[in-house]
GROMACS .gro file of C-alpha atoms in nm:
model
  265
    1MET     CA    1   1.049 -26.419  -5.268
    2ARG     CA    2   0.995 -26.301  -4.920
    3SER     CA    3   1.391 -26.384  -4.848
    4GLN     CA    4   1.456 -26.220  -5.161
    5ALA     CA    5   1.314 -25.891  -5.066
    6LYS     CA    6   1.437 -25.855  -4.761
    7LEU     CA    7   1.788 -25.925  -4.875
    8LEU     CA    8   1.739 -25.630  -5.163
    9GLU     CA    9   1.558 -25.391  -4.867
   10ALA     CA   10   1.878 -25.482  -4.640
   11ALA     CA   11   2.101 -25.415  -4.938
   12GLY     CA   12   1.960 -25.075  -4.974
   13THR     CA   13   1.995 -25.141  -5.361
   14GLY     CA   14   1.838 -25.008  -5.631
   15LEU     CA   15   1.813 -25.279  -5.861
   16PRO     CA   16   1.679 -25.215  -6.232
   17PRO     CA   17   1.331 -25.355  -6.380
   18VAL     CA   18   1.301 -25.643  -6.518
   19VAL     CA   19   1.324 -25.607  -6.877
   20PRO     CA   20   1.329 -25.858  -7.236
   21VAL     CA   21   1.610 -26.075  -7.328
   22GLU     CA   22   1.691 -26.145  -7.661
   23ARG     CA   23   1.590 -26.570  -7.754
   24GLY     CA   24   1.897 -26.620  -7.996
   25ASP     CA   25   2.071 -26.821  -7.735
   26ALA     CA   26   2.026 -27.073  -7.453
   27LEU     CA   27   1.926 -26.864  -7.125
   28PRO     CA   28   2.034 -26.941  -6.764
   29LEU     CA   29   1.724 -27.104  -6.511
   30SER     CA   30   1.640 -26.918  -6.247
   31PHE     CA   31   1.705 -27.084  -5.880
   32GLY     CA   32   1.369 -27.202  -5.880
   33GLN     CA   33   1.409 -27.399  -6.224
   34GLU     CA   34   1.749 -27.488  -6.125
   35ARG     CA   35   1.661 -27.669  -5.780
   36LEU     CA   36   1.374 -27.843  -5.954
   37TRP     CA   37   1.590 -27.950  -6.253
   38PHE     CA   38   1.847 -28.106  -6.038
   39LEU     CA   39   1.585 -28.300  -5.842
   40ASP     CA   40   1.480 -28.415  -6.111
   41ARG     CA   41   1.837 -28.518  -6.241
   42LEU     CA   42   1.801 -28.710  -5.913
   43THR     CA   43   1.517 -28.914  -6.049
   44PRO     CA   44   1.429 -28.870  -6.412
   45GLY     CA   45   1.156 -28.943  -6.527
   46SER     CA   46   0.975 -28.924  -6.169
   47THR     CA   47   0.592 -28.793  -6.102
   48GLU     CA   48   0.715 -28.628  -5.822
   49PHE     CA   49   0.706 -28.272  -5.936
   50THR     CA   50   0.350 -28.372  -6.171
   51VAL     CA   51   0.121 -28.036  -6.158
   52PRO     CA   52  -0.237 -28.167  -6.244
   53LEU     CA   53  -0.456 -27.897  -6.376
   54PHE     CA   54  -0.871 -27.998  -6.476
   55ILE     CA   55  -1.107 -27.775  -6.678
   56ARG     CA   56  -1.416 -27.875  -6.677
   57LEU     CA   57  -1.630 -27.749  -6.979
   58GLY     CA   58  -1.944 -27.875  -6.869
   59GLU     CA   59  -2.066 -27.926  -7.224
   60ARG     CA   60  -1.947 -28.162  -7.540
   61ALA     CA   61  -1.617 -28.015  -7.629
   62ASP     CA   62  -1.503 -27.914  -7.983
   63LEU     CA   63  -1.143 -28.111  -8.044
   64ASP     CA   64  -1.061 -27.873  -8.303
   65ALA     CA   65  -1.132 -27.527  -8.074
   66VAL     CA   66  -0.969 -27.717  -7.756
   67HIS     CA   67  -0.627 -27.793  -8.006
   68ALA     CA   68  -0.645 -27.401  -8.136
   69ALA     CA   69  -0.717 -27.268  -7.755
   70LEU     CA   70  -0.406 -27.507  -7.639
   71ARG     CA   71  -0.182 -27.404  -7.914
   72ALA     CA   72  -0.288 -27.026  -7.841
   73LEU     CA   73  -0.217 -27.083  -7.451
   74ALA     CA   74   0.124 -27.231  -7.576
   75GLY     CA   75   0.203 -26.932  -7.768
   76ARG     CA   76   0.143 -26.710  -7.504
   77HIS     CA   77   0.336 -26.832  -7.229
   78GLU     CA   78   0.675 -26.942  -7.354
   79ILE     CA   79   0.749 -27.153  -7.026
   80LEU     CA   80   0.513 -27.405  -7.204
   81ARG     CA   81   0.729 -27.469  -7.476
   82THR     CA   82   1.094 -27.444  -7.295
   83ARG     CA   83   1.320 -27.743  -7.246
   84TYR     CA   84   1.617 -27.775  -7.015
   85PRO     CA   85   1.912 -27.901  -7.189
   86VAL     CA   86   2.232 -27.922  -7.019
   87ILE     CA   87   2.507 -27.726  -7.272
   88GLY     CA   88   2.840 -27.710  -7.155
   89ASP     CA   89   2.799 -27.823  -6.813
   90GLN     CA   90   2.545 -27.654  -6.713
   91PRO     CA   91   2.128 -27.656  -6.766
   92ARG     CA   92   1.988 -27.389  -6.993
   93GLN     CA   93   1.639 -27.333  -7.103
   94VAL     CA   94   1.599 -27.324  -7.473
   95VAL     CA   95   1.228 -27.210  -7.601
   96GLY     CA   96   1.076 -27.396  -7.927
   97GLU     CA   97   0.767 -27.344  -8.124
   98ALA     CA   98   0.392 -27.348  -7.976
   99GLY     CA   99   0.263 -27.702  -7.985
  100VAL     CA  100   0.113 -27.974  -7.755
  101GLU     CA  101   0.030 -28.314  -7.701
  102LEU     CA  102  -0.328 -28.381  -7.668
  103ARG     CA  103  -0.522 -28.717  -7.694
  104GLU     CA  104  -0.863 -28.782  -7.676
  105ALA     CA  105  -1.065 -29.021  -7.440
  106ALA     CA  106  -1.403 -29.127  -7.352
  107THR     CA  107  -1.489 -29.279  -7.016
  108THR     CA  108  -1.687 -29.287  -6.748
  109ASP     CA  109  -1.399 -29.324  -6.476
  110LEU     CA  110  -1.212 -28.971  -6.446
  111ALA     CA  111  -1.026 -29.058  -6.180
  112ALA     CA  112  -0.876 -29.393  -6.344
  113GLU     CA  113  -0.830 -29.180  -6.639
  114ALA     CA  114  -0.647 -28.895  -6.474
  115THR     CA  115  -0.474 -29.158  -6.251
  116ALA     CA  116  -0.279 -29.294  -6.578
  117GLU     CA  117  -0.203 -28.985  -6.709
  118LEU     CA  118  -0.062 -28.833  -6.405
  119GLY     CA  119   0.177 -29.165  -6.415
  120ARG     CA  120   0.374 -29.076  -6.706
  121GLY     CA  121   0.671 -28.842  -6.671
  122PHE     CA  122   0.848 -28.629  -6.827
  123ASP     CA  123   1.199 -28.554  -7.025
  124LEU     CA  124   1.296 -28.201  -6.935
  125ALA     CA  125   1.612 -28.236  -7.172
  126ASP     CA  126   1.389 -28.289  -7.459
  127GLY     CA  127   1.047 -28.160  -7.359
  128PRO     CA  128   0.767 -28.121  -7.416
  129VAL     CA  129   0.723 -28.022  -7.018
  130TRP     CA  130   0.291 -28.025  -7.067
  131ARG     CA  131   0.048 -28.227  -7.225
  132ALA     CA  132  -0.311 -28.236  -7.257
  133LEU     CA  133  -0.619 -28.475  -7.258
  134LEU     CA  134  -0.952 -28.427  -7.336
  135VAL     CA  135  -1.157 -28.682  -7.129
  136ARG     CA  136  -1.514 -28.720  -7.272
  137SER     CA  137  -1.787 -28.821  -7.022
  138ASP     CA  138  -2.173 -28.861  -7.106
  139GLY     CA  139  -2.363 -28.661  -6.923
  140ALA     CA  140  -2.113 -28.511  -6.692
  141GLY     CA  141  -1.970 -28.272  -6.963
  142ASP     CA  142  -1.640 -28.267  -7.109
  143THR     CA  143  -1.317 -28.205  -6.924
  144VAL     CA  144  -0.961 -28.099  -7.061
  145LEU     CA  145  -0.672 -28.223  -6.838
  146LEU     CA  146  -0.330 -28.063  -6.839
  147THR     CA  147  -0.040 -28.227  -6.698
  148LEU     CA  148   0.220 -28.055  -6.618
  149HIS     CA  149   0.602 -28.031  -6.500
  150HIS     CA  150   0.602 -27.829  -6.181
  151ILE     CA  151   0.906 -27.633  -6.343
  152ALA     CA  152   0.685 -27.453  -6.582
  153CYS     CA  153   0.383 -27.442  -6.374
  154ASP     CA  154   0.289 -27.383  -5.975
  155GLY     CA  155  -0.053 -27.300  -5.818
  156TRP     CA  156  -0.034 -26.954  -5.873
  157SER     CA  157   0.044 -26.995  -6.223
  158ALA     CA  158  -0.228 -27.290  -6.252
  159VAL     CA  159  -0.498 -27.026  -6.221
  160THR     CA  160  -0.348 -26.819  -6.502
  161LEU     CA  161  -0.343 -27.087  -6.713
  162GLU     CA  162  -0.717 -27.183  -6.663
  163ARG     CA  163  -0.855 -26.858  -6.686
  164ASP     CA  164  -0.638 -26.785  -6.993
  165PHE     CA  165  -0.780 -27.120  -7.148
  166ARG     CA  166  -1.155 -27.064  -7.109
  167ALA     CA  167  -1.059 -26.724  -7.278
  168LEU     CA  168  -0.903 -26.830  -7.572
  169TYR     CA  169  -1.139 -27.146  -7.621
  170ALA     CA  170  -1.372 -26.845  -7.634
  171GLY     CA  171  -1.259 -26.678  -7.919
  172ALA     CA  172  -1.080 -26.413  -7.722
  173GLU     CA  173  -0.786 -26.261  -7.859
  174SER     CA  174  -0.414 -26.388  -7.750
  175PRO     CA  175  -0.173 -26.058  -7.726
  176VAL     CA  176   0.180 -26.234  -7.596
  177PRO     CA  177   0.280 -26.101  -7.293
  178ALA     CA  178   0.578 -25.839  -7.285
  179LEU     CA  179   0.755 -26.038  -6.997
  180GLN     CA  180   0.798 -26.379  -6.990
  181TYR     CA  181   0.999 -26.636  -6.683
  182ALA     CA  182   1.301 -26.604  -6.907
  183ASP     CA  183   1.354 -26.246  -6.860
  184HIS     CA  184   1.304 -26.281  -6.507
  185ALA     CA  185   1.546 -26.586  -6.495
  186VAL     CA  186   1.829 -26.356  -6.654
  187TRP     CA  187   1.725 -26.095  -6.417
  188GLN     CA  188   1.793 -26.283  -6.121
  189ARG     CA  189   2.082 -26.435  -6.252
  190THR     CA  190   2.257 -26.115  -6.334
  191HIS     CA  191   2.123 -25.907  -6.023
  192LEU     CA  192   2.088 -26.085  -5.720
  193GLY     CA  193   2.424 -26.324  -5.780
  194ASP     CA  194   2.695 -26.442  -5.528
  195ASP     CA  195   2.775 -26.070  -5.427
  196LEU     CA  196   2.435 -26.022  -5.261
  197LEU     CA  197   2.310 -26.389  -5.181
  198ALA     CA  198   2.637 -26.448  -5.011
  199PRO     CA  199   2.607 -26.297  -4.655
  200GLY     CA  200   2.290 -26.483  -4.651
  201LEU     CA  201   2.421 -26.834  -4.708
  202ALA     CA  202   2.751 -26.786  -4.538
  203ALA     CA  203   2.465 -26.752  -4.208
  204TRP     CA  204   2.254 -27.017  -4.263
  205ARG     CA  205   2.530 -27.273  -4.344
  206THR     CA  206   2.673 -27.120  -3.983
  207ALA     CA  207   2.333 -27.141  -3.807
  208LEU     CA  208   2.276 -27.485  -3.988
  209GLU     CA  209   2.665 -27.619  -3.899
  210GLY     CA  210   2.662 -27.953  -3.676
  211VAL     CA  211   2.273 -27.996  -3.674
  212GLU     CA  212   2.152 -28.290  -3.704
  213PRO     CA  213   1.880 -28.478  -3.907
  214LEU     CA  214   1.544 -28.429  -3.750
  215HIS     CA  215   1.390 -28.803  -3.762
  216LEU     CA  216   1.014 -28.729  -3.729
  217PRO     CA  217   0.827 -29.015  -3.517
  218THR     CA  218   0.656 -29.164  -3.841
  219ASP     CA  219   0.508 -29.550  -3.883
  220ARG     CA  220   0.824 -29.676  -4.036
  221PRO     CA  221   1.185 -29.552  -3.997
  222ARG     CA  222   1.310 -29.323  -4.285
  223PRO     CA  223   1.457 -29.518  -4.589
  224ALA     CA  224   1.842 -29.487  -4.673
  225LEU     CA  225   1.714 -29.335  -4.984
  226ARG     CA  226   1.397 -29.128  -5.067
  227ASP     CA  227   1.146 -29.313  -5.337
  228GLY     CA  228   0.900 -29.044  -5.320
  229ARG     CA  229   0.606 -29.294  -5.293
  230GLY     CA  230   0.343 -29.196  -5.103
  231ALA     CA  231  -0.021 -29.246  -5.114
  232VAL     CA  232  -0.370 -29.067  -5.054
  233VAL     CA  233  -0.627 -29.158  -4.739
  234THR     CA  234  -0.953 -29.030  -4.713
  235PHE     CA  235  -1.201 -29.037  -4.431
  236ALA     CA  236  -1.462 -28.828  -4.314
  237VAL     CA  237  -1.466 -28.637  -3.963
  238PRO     CA  238  -1.784 -28.634  -3.766
  239GLY     CA  239  -1.952 -28.284  -3.693
  240ASP     CA  240  -1.927 -28.276  -3.351
  241VAL     CA  241  -1.523 -28.322  -3.387
  242ALA     CA  242  -1.536 -28.070  -3.647
  243ARG     CA  243  -1.740 -27.804  -3.526
  244PRO     CA  244  -1.497 -27.702  -3.247
  245CYS     CA  245  -1.206 -27.742  -3.427
  246SER     CA  246  -1.296 -27.497  -3.701
  247CYS     CA  247  -1.439 -27.220  -3.415
  248GLU     CA  248  -1.110 -27.279  -3.239
  249ARG     CA  249  -0.904 -27.219  -3.585
  250HIS     CA  250  -1.156 -26.918  -3.599
  251GLY     CA  251  -1.167 -26.777  -3.306
  252THR     CA  252  -1.522 -26.796  -3.296
  253PRO     CA  253  -1.750 -26.918  -3.071
  254PRO     CA  254  -1.951 -27.258  -3.125
  255GLY     CA  255  -2.249 -27.228  -3.221
  256PRO     CA  256  -2.579 -27.284  -3.513
  257GLY     CA  257  -2.403 -27.205  -3.842
  258THR     CA  258  -2.041 -27.225  -3.733
  259GLY     CA  259  -1.778 -27.493  -3.882
  260ARG     CA  260  -1.908 -27.483  -4.214
  261GLY     CA  261  -1.614 -27.445  -4.393
  262ALA     CA  262  -1.542 -27.850  -4.251
  263ARG     CA  263  -1.576 -28.132  -4.395
  264SER     CA  264  -1.812 -28.371  -4.190
  265GLY     CA  265  -1.986 -28.699  -4.194
   0.00000   0.00000   0.00000
């Protein structure tokens, strides 16, 4: 977005605002959606771009109320009911009806249940691009886990989805926003086309011409084909190490009370 803003400023053009468009036909993808669609085509069904959203309810949840709130959430945000088939020779986005896959599970191990849920991929062409799991945990309160493909959600929109779900679960009204992401995608394709972006693309091609791939000094050679596999390593940083690092980062002198943001063992 920053790069687009700079291009617009440099071009000195007054572009029209984003406006709602008709939903009768399949619509183009935004540049960001097309990138994620392309990466998904390289490894169909991969979980590499899965976004988890944990919503702790802190109580015994009402299953019907959760389901109703999720349906209302999909009705409010059409990106949740959009699929991405290939029509002709181009990917397109098609908005469907409001619905959601909701499962219920009782467990004392939320992490294990979430790991299994996040291990299931998505079919972007047929959808859906999200699903929900209501985890019942005795004594710890229930949790709603939303699992979404990154094409439908990012870190910013996850905050909005949680806020809206909590409001809908509490019985709030659900007015549909005047603009949806598909409106932005059409606006972007219409007004930020080749004429505006071509100079920047040409500049980067020139700047990167002949540049060799950078091989970072990792503990094993880079494979010929990427596979996206990784792991999480958890460790504790001793307090006498964490506190000076935090002071240096925030520009504060070391002393009592500093380094509170660091996790130490």
